[in-house]
Tab-separated table of C-alpha atoms in Angstrom:
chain	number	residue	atom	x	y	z
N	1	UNK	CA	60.345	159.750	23.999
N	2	UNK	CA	62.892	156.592	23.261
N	3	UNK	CA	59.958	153.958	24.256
N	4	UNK	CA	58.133	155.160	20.811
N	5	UNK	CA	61.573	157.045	19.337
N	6	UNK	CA	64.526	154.451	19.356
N	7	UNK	CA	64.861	151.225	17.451
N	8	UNK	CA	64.931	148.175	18.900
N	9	UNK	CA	68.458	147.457	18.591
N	10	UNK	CA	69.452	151.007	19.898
N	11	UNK	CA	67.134	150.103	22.964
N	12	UNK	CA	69.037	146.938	23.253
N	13	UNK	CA	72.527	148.351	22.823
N	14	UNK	CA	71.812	151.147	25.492
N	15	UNK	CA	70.224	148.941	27.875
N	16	UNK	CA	73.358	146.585	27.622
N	17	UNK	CA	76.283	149.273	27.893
N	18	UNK	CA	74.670	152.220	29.310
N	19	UNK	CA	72.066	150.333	31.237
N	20	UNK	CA	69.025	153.475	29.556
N	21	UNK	CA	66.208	152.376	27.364
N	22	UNK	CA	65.894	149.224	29.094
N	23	UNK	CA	61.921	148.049	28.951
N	24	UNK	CA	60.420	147.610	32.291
N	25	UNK	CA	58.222	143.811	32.044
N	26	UNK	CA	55.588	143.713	34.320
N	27	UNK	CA	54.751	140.552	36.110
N	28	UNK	CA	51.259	140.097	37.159
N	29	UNK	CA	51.278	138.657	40.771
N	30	UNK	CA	48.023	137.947	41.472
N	31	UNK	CA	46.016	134.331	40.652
N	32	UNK	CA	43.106	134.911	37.971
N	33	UNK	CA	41.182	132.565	40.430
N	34	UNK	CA	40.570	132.343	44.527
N	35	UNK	CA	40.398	128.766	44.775
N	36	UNK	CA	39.902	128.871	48.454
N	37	UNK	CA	36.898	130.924	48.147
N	38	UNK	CA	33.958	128.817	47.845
N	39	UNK	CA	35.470	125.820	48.098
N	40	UNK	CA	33.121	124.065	50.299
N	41	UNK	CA	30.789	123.853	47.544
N	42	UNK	CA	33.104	124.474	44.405
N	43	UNK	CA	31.378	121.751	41.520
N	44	UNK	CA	28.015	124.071	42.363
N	45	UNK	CA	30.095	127.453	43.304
N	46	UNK	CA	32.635	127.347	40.594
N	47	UNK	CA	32.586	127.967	36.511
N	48	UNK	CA	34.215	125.606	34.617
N	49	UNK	CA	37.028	128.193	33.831
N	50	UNK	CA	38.017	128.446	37.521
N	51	UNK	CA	37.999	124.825	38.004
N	52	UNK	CA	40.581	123.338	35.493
N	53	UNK	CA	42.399	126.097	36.918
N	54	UNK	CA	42.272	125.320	40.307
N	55	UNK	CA	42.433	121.815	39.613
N	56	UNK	CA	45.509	122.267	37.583
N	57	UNK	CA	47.070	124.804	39.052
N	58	UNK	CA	46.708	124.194	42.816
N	59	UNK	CA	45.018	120.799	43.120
N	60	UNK	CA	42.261	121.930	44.528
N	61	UNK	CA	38.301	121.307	42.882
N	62	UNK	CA	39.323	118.146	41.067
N	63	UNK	CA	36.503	116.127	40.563
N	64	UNK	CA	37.108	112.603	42.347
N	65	UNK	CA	37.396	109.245	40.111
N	66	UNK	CA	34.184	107.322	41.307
N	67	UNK	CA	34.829	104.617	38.950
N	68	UNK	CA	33.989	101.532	41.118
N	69	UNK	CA	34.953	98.043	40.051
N	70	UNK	CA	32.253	95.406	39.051
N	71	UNK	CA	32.913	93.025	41.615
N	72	UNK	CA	34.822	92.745	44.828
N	73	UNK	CA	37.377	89.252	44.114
N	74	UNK	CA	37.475	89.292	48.316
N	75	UNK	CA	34.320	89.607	49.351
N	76	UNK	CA	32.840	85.366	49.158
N	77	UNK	CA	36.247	84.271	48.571
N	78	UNK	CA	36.449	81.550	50.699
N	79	UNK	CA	33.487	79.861	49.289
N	80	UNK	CA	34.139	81.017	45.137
N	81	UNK	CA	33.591	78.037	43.348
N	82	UNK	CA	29.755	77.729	44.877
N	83	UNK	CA	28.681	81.147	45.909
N	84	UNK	CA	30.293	83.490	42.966
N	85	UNK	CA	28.144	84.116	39.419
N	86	UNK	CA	29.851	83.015	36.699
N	87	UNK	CA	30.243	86.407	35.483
N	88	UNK	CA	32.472	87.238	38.975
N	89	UNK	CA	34.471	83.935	38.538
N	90	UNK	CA	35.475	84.836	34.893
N	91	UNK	CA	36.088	88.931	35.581
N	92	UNK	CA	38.704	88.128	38.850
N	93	UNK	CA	40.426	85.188	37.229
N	94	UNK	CA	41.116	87.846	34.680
N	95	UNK	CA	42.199	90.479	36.418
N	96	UNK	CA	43.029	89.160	39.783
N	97	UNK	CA	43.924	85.892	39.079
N	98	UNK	CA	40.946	84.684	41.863
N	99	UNK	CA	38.270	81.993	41.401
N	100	UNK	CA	39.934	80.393	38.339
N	101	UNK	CA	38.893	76.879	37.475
N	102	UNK	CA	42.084	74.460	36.810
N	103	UNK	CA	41.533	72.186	34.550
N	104	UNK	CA	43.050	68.852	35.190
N	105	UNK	CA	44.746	67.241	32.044
């Protein structure tokens, strides 16, 4: 038996000249997840295993970013400096550069 019976190095030198003794590596072929299967319903369906696989793997059961900004700079635009809170004014001057207040020297 030269699986259990030869060294390694006489398995590598007969694999290399005499192409004998050469292991066999298996590659597994199939996906340790369906991610089409129950995807309708996959953040009920799914364990948490399958879906950072399918999310990494194939994109698919990623939850969706729902983060939502505080205020909307367009919507009242047109009338900013009398119908926007204070707190709106200050938040989209800073990050949108909308409803600033100038201040004259």
């Amino acid at each position: 038996n030269w699986q259990q019976g030869w060294s390694i190095a006489k398995k590598h030198w007969c694999c290399v000249h005499q192409n004998k003794g050469c292991e066999v590596v298996t590659v597994q072929t199939s996906q340790p997840y369906d991610c089409q299967a129950g995807l309708s319903n996959w953040n009920v369906e799914w364990s948490r295993g399958k879906q950072l696989w399918c999310c990494a793997k194939q994109n698919l059961g990623c939850p969706k970013e729902t983060t939502s900004l505080p205020y909307d700079c367009s919507a009242g635009y047109s009338n900013w400096q009398g119908g926007w809170s204070p707190g709106k004014k200050a938040w989209c001057c800073q990050h949108f550069n909308k409803g600033c207040a100038v201040s004259l020297p």
